[in-house]
């Protein structure tokens, strides 16, 4: 990424802060907070299958999905001045579990009239292969 390109788009810290809000919603079990961060046509691609916004938020109907998490190795690829792809490693413990798991995640964030919104996310289990 060139310096000029970076100046035309969002900064890593800003997009990572938005992604962290998604994780905080998963920890607090707050579907409304989760929904505010996702586009109406959100698409999630997960080991369990495809998900839309309703499915993503619906995971929280019975409370928190995650107990703890750590995000690392974040990188931001500027697609346009109004779209960026965030990729990172997520270590997390699901609610009710003490076992840490690891996913590599890529999330597409796009800027609209209301601000930055997550339009796509893909989780890939890290296998170490």
Tab-separated table of N, CA and C in Angstrom:
chain	number	residue	atom	x	y	z
A	1	UNK	N	0.847	-1.168	0.000
A	1	UNK	CA	0.000	0.000	0.000
A	1	UNK	C	0.894	1.232	0.000
A	2	UNK	N	0.618	2.153	-0.876
A	2	UNK	CA	1.420	3.366	-0.944
A	2	UNK	C	0.932	4.370	0.092
A	3	UNK	N	1.786	5.342	0.391
A	3	UNK	CA	1.382	6.366	1.353
A	3	UNK	C	0.183	7.139	0.842
A	4	UNK	N	0.153	7.426	-0.471
A	4	UNK	CA	-0.957	8.159	-1.042
A	4	UNK	C	-2.251	7.369	-0.877
A	5	UNK	N	-2.216	6.077	-1.156
A	5	UNK	CA	-3.392	5.234	-1.007
A	5	UNK	C	-3.893	5.249	0.429
A	6	UNK	N	-2.961	5.131	1.382
A	6	UNK	CA	-3.345	5.106	2.792
A	6	UNK	C	-4.037	6.400	3.201
A	7	UNK	N	-3.580	7.535	2.659
A	7	UNK	CA	-4.167	8.826	3.003
A	7	UNK	C	-5.580	8.953	2.443
A	8	UNK	N	-5.910	8.200	1.379
A	8	UNK	CA	-7.220	8.296	0.729
A	8	UNK	C	-8.281	7.442	1.405
A	9	UNK	N	-7.886	6.543	2.266
A	9	UNK	CA	-8.849	5.637	2.873
A	9	UNK	C	-8.784	5.678	4.384
A	10	UNK	N	-9.465	4.760	5.014
A	10	UNK	CA	-9.476	4.709	6.474
A	10	UNK	C	-8.143	4.221	7.025
A	11	UNK	N	-7.968	4.419	8.302
A	11	UNK	CA	-6.762	3.959	8.979
A	11	UNK	C	-7.044	2.650	9.714
A	12	UNK	N	-6.028	1.825	9.836
A	12	UNK	CA	-6.148	0.532	10.494
A	12	UNK	C	-6.785	0.658	11.876
A	13	UNK	N	-6.309	1.594	12.677
A	13	UNK	CA	-6.815	1.732	14.047
A	13	UNK	C	-8.321	2.017	14.067
A	14	UNK	N	-8.798	2.800	13.120
A	14	UNK	CA	-10.219	3.153	13.077
A	14	UNK	C	-11.085	1.944	12.718
A	15	UNK	N	-10.673	1.189	11.722
A	15	UNK	CA	-11.449	0.016	11.303
A	15	UNK	C	-11.343	-1.088	12.355
A	16	UNK	N	-10.178	-1.254	12.939
A	16	UNK	CA	-10.016	-2.252	13.993
A	16	UNK	C	-10.895	-1.902	15.206
A	17	UNK	N	-11.049	-0.632	15.496
A	17	UNK	CA	-11.924	-0.212	16.596
A	17	UNK	C	-13.380	-0.588	16.299
A	18	UNK	N	-13.798	-0.447	15.055
A	18	UNK	CA	-15.154	-0.858	14.677
A	18	UNK	C	-15.322	-2.369	14.800
A	19	UNK	N	-14.334	-3.109	14.324
A	19	UNK	CA	-14.380	-4.577	14.416
A	19	UNK	C	-14.428	-5.018	15.876
A	20	UNK	N	-13.709	-4.317	16.726
A	20	UNK	CA	-13.707	-4.624	18.152
A	20	UNK	C	-15.099	-4.431	18.744
A	21	UNK	N	-15.854	-3.453	18.250
A	21	UNK	CA	-17.228	-3.249	18.720
A	21	UNK	C	-18.104	-4.459	18.390
A	22	UNK	N	-17.857	-5.092	17.247
A	22	UNK	CA	-18.588	-6.319	16.911
A	22	UNK	C	-18.283	-7.389	17.955
A	23	UNK	N	-16.999	-7.572	18.268
A	23	UNK	CA	-16.602	-8.558	19.278
A	23	UNK	C	-17.196	-8.222	20.639
A	24	UNK	N	-17.216	-6.955	21.002
A	24	UNK	CA	-17.797	-6.555	22.286
A	24	UNK	C	-19.283	-6.884	22.339
A	25	UNK	N	-19.984	-6.746	21.218
A	25	UNK	CA	-21.401	-7.129	21.166
A	25	UNK	C	-21.556	-8.627	21.366
A	26	UNK	N	-20.632	-9.423	20.811
A	26	UNK	CA	-20.681	-10.873	20.989
A	26	UNK	C	-20.423	-11.266	22.441
A	27	UNK	N	-19.561	-10.514	23.127
A	27	UNK	CA	-19.248	-10.786	24.539
A	27	UNK	C	-20.396	-10.328	25.444
A	28	UNK	N	-20.997	-9.195	25.134
A	28	UNK	CA	-22.067	-8.673	25.986
A	28	UNK	C	-23.427	-9.282	25.642
A	29	UNK	N	-23.526	-9.957	24.493
A	29	UNK	CA	-24.801	-10.542	24.091
A	29	UNK	C	-25.796	-9.498	23.635
A	30	UNK	N	-25.318	-8.457	22.953
A	30	UNK	CA	-26.150	-7.319	22.557
A	30	UNK	C	-26.440	-7.345	21.053
A	31	UNK	N	-27.574	-7.925	20.629
A	31	UNK	CA	-27.876	-8.007	19.203
A	31	UNK	C	-28.107	-6.645	18.545
A	32	UNK	N	-28.587	-5.667	19.318
A	32	UNK	CA	-28.811	-4.338	18.745
A	32	UNK	C	-27.485	-3.662	18.399
A	33	UNK	N	-26.514	-3.764	19.306
A	33	UNK	CA	-25.185	-3.187	19.033
A	33	UNK	C	-24.552	-3.885	17.834
A	34	UNK	N	-24.693	-5.202	17.775
A	34	UNK	CA	-24.181	-5.979	16.650
A	34	UNK	C	-24.838	-5.501	15.354
A	35	UNK	N	-26.147	-5.379	15.370
A	35	UNK	CA	-26.891	-4.985	14.175
A	35	UNK	C	-26.560	-3.601	13.658
A	36	UNK	N	-26.211	-2.694	14.555
A	36	UNK	CA	-25.853	-1.329	14.131
A	36	UNK	C	-24.568	-1.308	13.308
A	37	UNK	N	-23.750	-2.348	13.448
A	37	UNK	CA	-22.462	-2.393	12.761
A	37	UNK	C	-22.503	-3.160	11.437
A	38	UNK	N	-23.625	-3.834	11.163
A	38	UNK	CA	-23.737	-4.665	9.970
A	38	UNK	C	-24.691	-4.043	8.961
A	39	UNK	N	-24.357	-4.186	7.672
A	39	UNK	CA	-25.241	-3.690	6.615
A	39	UNK	C	-26.481	-4.579	6.529
A	40	UNK	N	-27.532	-4.060	5.934
A	40	UNK	CA	-28.765	-4.835	5.771
A	40	UNK	C	-28.525	-6.068	4.912
A	41	UNK	N	-27.588	-5.958	3.953
A	41	UNK	CA	-27.290	-7.094	3.068
A	41	UNK	C	-26.003	-7.819	3.471
A	42	UNK	N	-25.664	-7.757	4.756
A	42	UNK	CA	-24.461	-8.409	5.282
A	42	UNK	C	-24.419	-9.877	4.866
A	43	UNK	N	-23.203	-10.335	4.521
A	43	UNK	CA	-22.971	-11.752	4.219
A	43	UNK	C	-21.808	-12.240	5.065
A	44	UNK	N	-22.056	-13.285	5.826
A	44	UNK	CA	-21.007	-13.944	6.584
A	44	UNK	C	-20.742	-15.311	5.979
A	45	UNK	N	-19.455	-15.648	5.847
A	45	UNK	CA	-19.049	-16.956	5.330
A	45	UNK	C	-18.249	-17.623	6.442
A	46	UNK	N	-18.837	-18.676	7.017
A	46	UNK	CA	-18.277	-19.289	8.205
A	46	UNK	C	-18.110	-20.796	8.009
A	47	UNK	N	-17.324	-21.444	8.853
A	47	UNK	CA	-17.195	-22.898	8.763
A	47	UNK	C	-18.555	-23.605	8.851
A	48	UNK	N	-19.517	-22.962	9.517
A	48	UNK	CA	-20.858	-23.540	9.665
A	48	UNK	C	-21.766	-23.250	8.476
A	49	UNK	N	-21.346	-22.345	7.577
A	49	UNK	CA	-22.161	-22.002	6.406
A	49	UNK	C	-22.307	-20.498	6.242
A	50	UNK	N	-23.261	-20.112	5.409
A	50	UNK	CA	-23.523	-18.700	5.136
A	50	UNK	C	-24.457	-18.117	6.189
A	51	UNK	N	-24.329	-16.810	6.411
A	51	UNK	CA	-25.208	-16.122	7.350
A	51	UNK	C	-25.526	-14.736	6.812
A	52	UNK	N	-26.735	-14.270	7.095
A	52	UNK	CA	-27.094	-12.897	6.795
A	52	UNK	C	-27.086	-12.093	8.097
A	53	UNK	N	-27.528	-10.864	8.031
A	53	UNK	CA	-27.533	-10.011	9.222
A	53	UNK	C	-28.407	-10.606	10.325
A	54	UNK	N	-29.588	-11.077	9.957
A	54	UNK	CA	-30.495	-11.645	10.962
A	54	UNK	C	-29.857	-12.844	11.661
A	55	UNK	N	-29.152	-13.671	10.904
A	55	UNK	CA	-28.488	-14.829	11.490
A	55	UNK	C	-27.364	-14.433	12.423
A	56	UNK	N	-26.585	-13.431	12.006
A	56	UNK	CA	-25.471	-12.971	12.842
A	56	UNK	C	-25.990	-12.411	14.160
A	57	UNK	N	-26.986	-11.546	14.082
A	57	UNK	CA	-27.545	-10.940	15.290
A	57	UNK	C	-28.331	-11.966	16.106
A	58	UNK	N	-28.978	-12.906	15.423
A	58	UNK	CA	-29.786	-13.911	16.090
A	58	UNK	C	-28.993	-14.833	17.000
A	59	UNK	N	-27.703	-14.955	16.737
A	59	UNK	CA	-26.849	-15.772	17.613
A	59	UNK	C	-26.885	-15.279	19.049
A	60	UNK	N	-27.241	-14.014	19.229
A	60	UNK	CA	-27.171	-13.379	20.544
A	60	UNK	C	-28.505	-13.377	21.277
A	61	UNK	N	-29.517	-14.005	20.708
A	61	UNK	CA	-30.849	-13.967	21.327
A	61	UNK	C	-30.869	-14.597	22.715
A	62	UNK	N	-29.974	-15.537	22.960
A	62	UNK	CA	-29.914	-16.185	24.273
A	62	UNK	C	-28.770	-15.677	25.140
A	63	UNK	N	-28.141	-14.576	24.709
A	63	UNK	CA	-27.066	-14.002	25.511
A	63	UNK	C	-25.724	-14.056	24.810
A	64	UNK	N	-24.665	-13.815	25.559
A	64	UNK	CA	-23.322	-13.735	24.972
A	64	UNK	C	-22.922	-14.999	24.222
A	65	UNK	N	-22.231	-14.787	23.130
A	65	UNK	CA	-21.698	-15.879	22.327
A	65	UNK	C	-20.241	-16.154	22.701
A	66	UNK	N	-19.532	-15.107	23.083
A	66	UNK	CA	-18.108	-15.206	23.424
A	66	UNK	C	-17.889	-14.803	24.875
A	67	UNK	N	-16.879	-15.432	25.487
A	67	UNK	CA	-16.498	-15.069	26.852
A	67	UNK	C	-15.312	-14.106	26.835
A	68	UNK	N	-14.323	-14.406	25.988
A	68	UNK	CA	-13.115	-13.574	25.886
A	68	UNK	C	-12.593	-13.645	24.465
A	69	UNK	N	-11.780	-12.651	24.128
A	69	UNK	CA	-11.160	-12.655	22.806
A	69	UNK	C	-9.892	-11.812	22.823
A	70	UNK	N	-9.039	-12.095	21.857
A	70	UNK	CA	-7.825	-11.300	21.612
A	70	UNK	C	-7.662	-11.201	20.107
A	71	UNK	N	-7.511	-10.000	19.606
A	71	UNK	CA	-7.291	-9.775	18.176
A	71	UNK	C	-5.834	-9.399	17.966
A	72	UNK	N	-5.205	-9.974	16.931
A	72	UNK	CA	-3.796	-9.668	16.663
A	72	UNK	C	-3.521	-9.743	15.167
A	73	UNK	N	-2.319	-9.350	14.810
A	73	UNK	CA	-1.823	-9.439	13.434
A	73	UNK	C	-2.738	-8.747	12.426
A	74	UNK	N	-3.344	-7.650	12.826
A	74	UNK	CA	-4.285	-6.952	11.956
A	74	UNK	C	-3.573	-6.273	10.786
A	75	UNK	N	-4.208	-6.386	9.634
A	75	UNK	CA	-3.740	-5.715	8.420
A	75	UNK	C	-4.942	-5.101	7.733
A	76	UNK	N	-4.725	-3.989	7.067
A	76	UNK	CA	-5.805	-3.314	6.359
A	76	UNK	C	-5.413	-3.144	4.901
A	77	UNK	N	-6.270	-3.610	4.034
A	77	UNK	CA	-6.077	-3.446	2.591
A	77	UNK	C	-7.130	-2.451	2.112
A	78	UNK	N	-6.663	-1.310	1.614
A	78	UNK	CA	-7.568	-0.284	1.108
A	78	UNK	C	-8.065	-0.725	-0.265
A	79	UNK	N	-9.378	-0.865	-0.401
A	79	UNK	CA	-9.984	-1.234	-1.680
A	79	UNK	C	-10.273	0.049	-2.466
A	80	UNK	N	-10.963	0.978	-1.840
A	80	UNK	CA	-11.182	2.328	-2.357
A	80	UNK	C	-11.129	3.260	-1.146
A	81	UNK	N	-11.334	4.542	-1.356
A	81	UNK	CA	-11.363	5.484	-0.238
A	81	UNK	C	-12.543	5.201	0.690
A	82	UNK	N	-13.537	4.439	0.210
A	82	UNK	CA	-14.747	4.162	0.986
A	82	UNK	C	-14.958	2.676	1.257
A	83	UNK	N	-13.924	1.878	1.052
A	83	UNK	CA	-14.025	0.433	1.311
A	83	UNK	C	-12.651	-0.107	1.702
A	84	UNK	N	-12.630	-0.931	2.737
A	84	UNK	CA	-11.369	-1.494	3.219
A	84	UNK	C	-11.609	-2.905	3.744
A	85	UNK	N	-10.608	-3.749	3.529
A	85	UNK	CA	-10.662	-5.132	3.992
A	85	UNK	C	-9.721	-5.286	5.177
A	86	UNK	N	-10.296	-5.630	6.322
A	86	UNK	CA	-9.531	-5.866	7.541
A	86	UNK	C	-9.329	-7.369	7.687
A	87	UNK	N	-8.091	-7.795	7.861
A	87	UNK	CA	-7.776	-9.204	8.108
A	87	UNK	C	-6.979	-9.294	9.395
A	88	UNK	N	-7.274	-10.326	10.203
A	88	UNK	CA	-6.609	-10.450	11.492
A	88	UNK	C	-6.784	-11.868	12.044
A	89	UNK	N	-6.069	-12.131	13.128
A	89	UNK	CA	-6.179	-13.400	13.852
A	89	UNK	C	-7.006	-13.125	15.112
A	90	UNK	N	-7.991	-13.978	15.332
A	90	UNK	CA	-8.822	-13.867	16.532
A	90	UNK	C	-8.647	-15.118	17.374
A	91	UNK	N	-8.223	-14.925	18.599
A	91	UNK	CA	-8.196	-16.011	19.595
A	91	UNK	C	-9.373	-15.736	20.509
A	92	UNK	N	-10.176	-16.752	20.777
A	92	UNK	CA	-11.377	-16.528	21.562
A	92	UNK	C	-11.794	-17.785	22.317
A	93	UNK	N	-12.549	-17.557	23.383
A	93	UNK	CA	-13.208	-18.616	24.131
A	93	UNK	C	-14.705	-18.369	24.005
A	94	UNK	N	-15.411	-19.362	23.525
A	94	UNK	CA	-16.857	-19.249	23.433
A	94	UNK	C	-17.450	-19.187	24.834
A	95	UNK	N	-18.626	-18.576	24.951
A	95	UNK	CA	-19.303	-18.517	26.246
A	95	UNK	C	-19.503	-19.945	26.764
A	96	UNK	N	-19.186	-20.161	28.025
A	96	UNK	CA	-19.340	-21.471	28.635
A	96	UNK	C	-18.207	-22.438	28.348
A	97	UNK	N	-17.156	-21.949	27.680
A	97	UNK	CA	-16.019	-22.811	27.353
A	97	UNK	C	-14.733	-22.171	27.861
A	98	UNK	N	-13.834	-22.979	28.310
A	98	UNK	CA	-12.528	-22.475	28.715
A	98	UNK	C	-11.470	-22.735	27.663
A	99	UNK	N	-11.883	-23.286	26.533
A	99	UNK	CA	-10.933	-23.662	25.480
A	99	UNK	C	-10.774	-22.535	24.460
A	100	UNK	N	-9.527	-22.132	24.249
A	100	UNK	CA	-9.221	-21.110	23.253
A	100	UNK	C	-9.254	-21.734	21.861
A	101	UNK	N	-9.829	-20.987	20.928
A	101	UNK	CA	-9.847	-21.364	19.517
A	101	UNK	C	-9.256	-20.212	18.719
A	102	UNK	N	-8.853	-20.488	17.477
A	102	UNK	CA	-8.249	-19.453	16.642
A	102	UNK	C	-8.901	-19.450	15.261
A	103	UNK	N	-9.267	-18.271	14.817
A	103	UNK	CA	-9.796	-18.057	13.472
A	103	UNK	C	-8.998	-16.942	12.805
A	104	UNK	N	-8.830	-17.064	11.515
A	104	UNK	CA	-8.327	-15.972	10.690
A	104	UNK	C	-9.568	-15.344	10.068
A	105	UNK	N	-9.696	-14.041	10.225
A	105	UNK	CA	-10.930	-13.363	9.825
A	105	UNK	C	-10.616	-12.225	8.866
A	106	UNK	N	-11.462	-12.086	7.853
A	106	UNK	CA	-11.419	-10.945	6.947
A	106	UNK	C	-12.797	-10.312	6.938
A	107	UNK	N	-12.838	-9.001	7.148
A	107	UNK	CA	-14.093	-8.250	7.182
A	107	UNK	C	-14.000	-7.070	6.231
A	108	UNK	N	-15.006	-6.938	5.403
A	108	UNK	CA	-15.081	-5.807	4.482
A	108	UNK	C	-15.920	-4.714	5.127
A	109	UNK	N	-15.333	-3.546	5.253
A	109	UNK	CA	-16.010	-2.381	5.808
A	109	UNK	C	-16.181	-1.356	4.703
A	110	UNK	N	-17.404	-0.797	4.594
A	110	UNK	CA	-17.704	0.188	3.561
A	110	UNK	C	-18.320	1.427	4.205
A	111	UNK	N	-17.954	2.571	3.665
A	111	UNK	CA	-18.463	3.831	4.210
A	111	UNK	C	-19.689	4.265	3.423
A	112	UNK	N	-20.762	4.521	4.153
A	112	UNK	CA	-21.992	5.035	3.566
A	112	UNK	C	-22.365	6.344	4.231
A	113	UNK	N	-23.583	6.770	3.995
A	113	UNK	CA	-24.059	8.041	4.553
A	113	UNK	C	-24.041	8.041	6.076
A	114	UNK	N	-24.275	6.867	6.691
A	114	UNK	CA	-24.337	6.770	8.147
A	114	UNK	C	-22.993	6.417	8.773
A	115	UNK	N	-21.949	6.296	7.971
A	115	UNK	CA	-20.631	5.942	8.507
A	115	UNK	C	-20.173	4.591	7.992
A	116	UNK	N	-19.186	4.027	8.668
A	116	UNK	CA	-18.611	2.747	8.267
A	116	UNK	C	-19.469	1.596	8.755
A	117	UNK	N	-19.678	0.612	7.878
A	117	UNK	CA	-20.536	-0.534	8.184
A	117	UNK	C	-19.886	-1.801	7.638
A	118	UNK	N	-20.046	-2.895	8.356
A	118	UNK	CA	-19.488	-4.188	7.953
A	118	UNK	C	-20.460	-4.854	6.968
A	119	UNK	N	-19.977	-5.132	5.761
A	119	UNK	CA	-20.830	-5.713	4.726
A	119	UNK	C	-20.541	-7.187	4.461
A	120	UNK	N	-19.358	-7.653	4.864
A	120	UNK	CA	-18.958	-9.031	4.577
A	120	UNK	C	-17.923	-9.469	5.606
A	121	UNK	N	-18.004	-10.728	6.008
A	121	UNK	CA	-16.998	-11.284	6.913
A	121	UNK	C	-16.813	-12.759	6.600
A	122	UNK	N	-15.564	-13.203	6.639
A	122	UNK	CA	-15.263	-14.623	6.441
A	122	UNK	C	-14.316	-15.087	7.533
A	123	UNK	N	-14.669	-16.210	8.166
A	123	UNK	CA	-13.856	-16.812	9.218
A	123	UNK	C	-13.252	-18.106	8.691
A	124	UNK	N	-11.953	-18.271	8.891
A	124	UNK	CA	-11.259	-19.477	8.482
A	124	UNK	C	-10.536	-20.050	9.696
A	125	UNK	N	-10.842	-21.279	10.098
A	125	UNK	CA	-10.125	-21.856	11.232
A	125	UNK	C	-8.634	-21.943	10.933
A	126	UNK	N	-7.811	-21.551	11.893
A	126	UNK	CA	-6.370	-21.690	11.727
A	126	UNK	C	-5.994	-23.113	12.095
A	127	UNK	N	-5.389	-23.815	11.142
A	127	UNK	CA	-5.061	-25.214	11.377
A	127	UNK	C	-3.558	-25.434	11.612
A	128	UNK	N	-2.769	-24.429	11.312
A	128	UNK	CA	-1.327	-24.558	11.494
A	128	UNK	C	-0.654	-25.373	10.418
A	129	UNK	N	-1.431	-25.763	9.393
A	129	UNK	CA	-0.854	-26.569	8.300
A	129	UNK	C	-0.024	-25.732	7.369
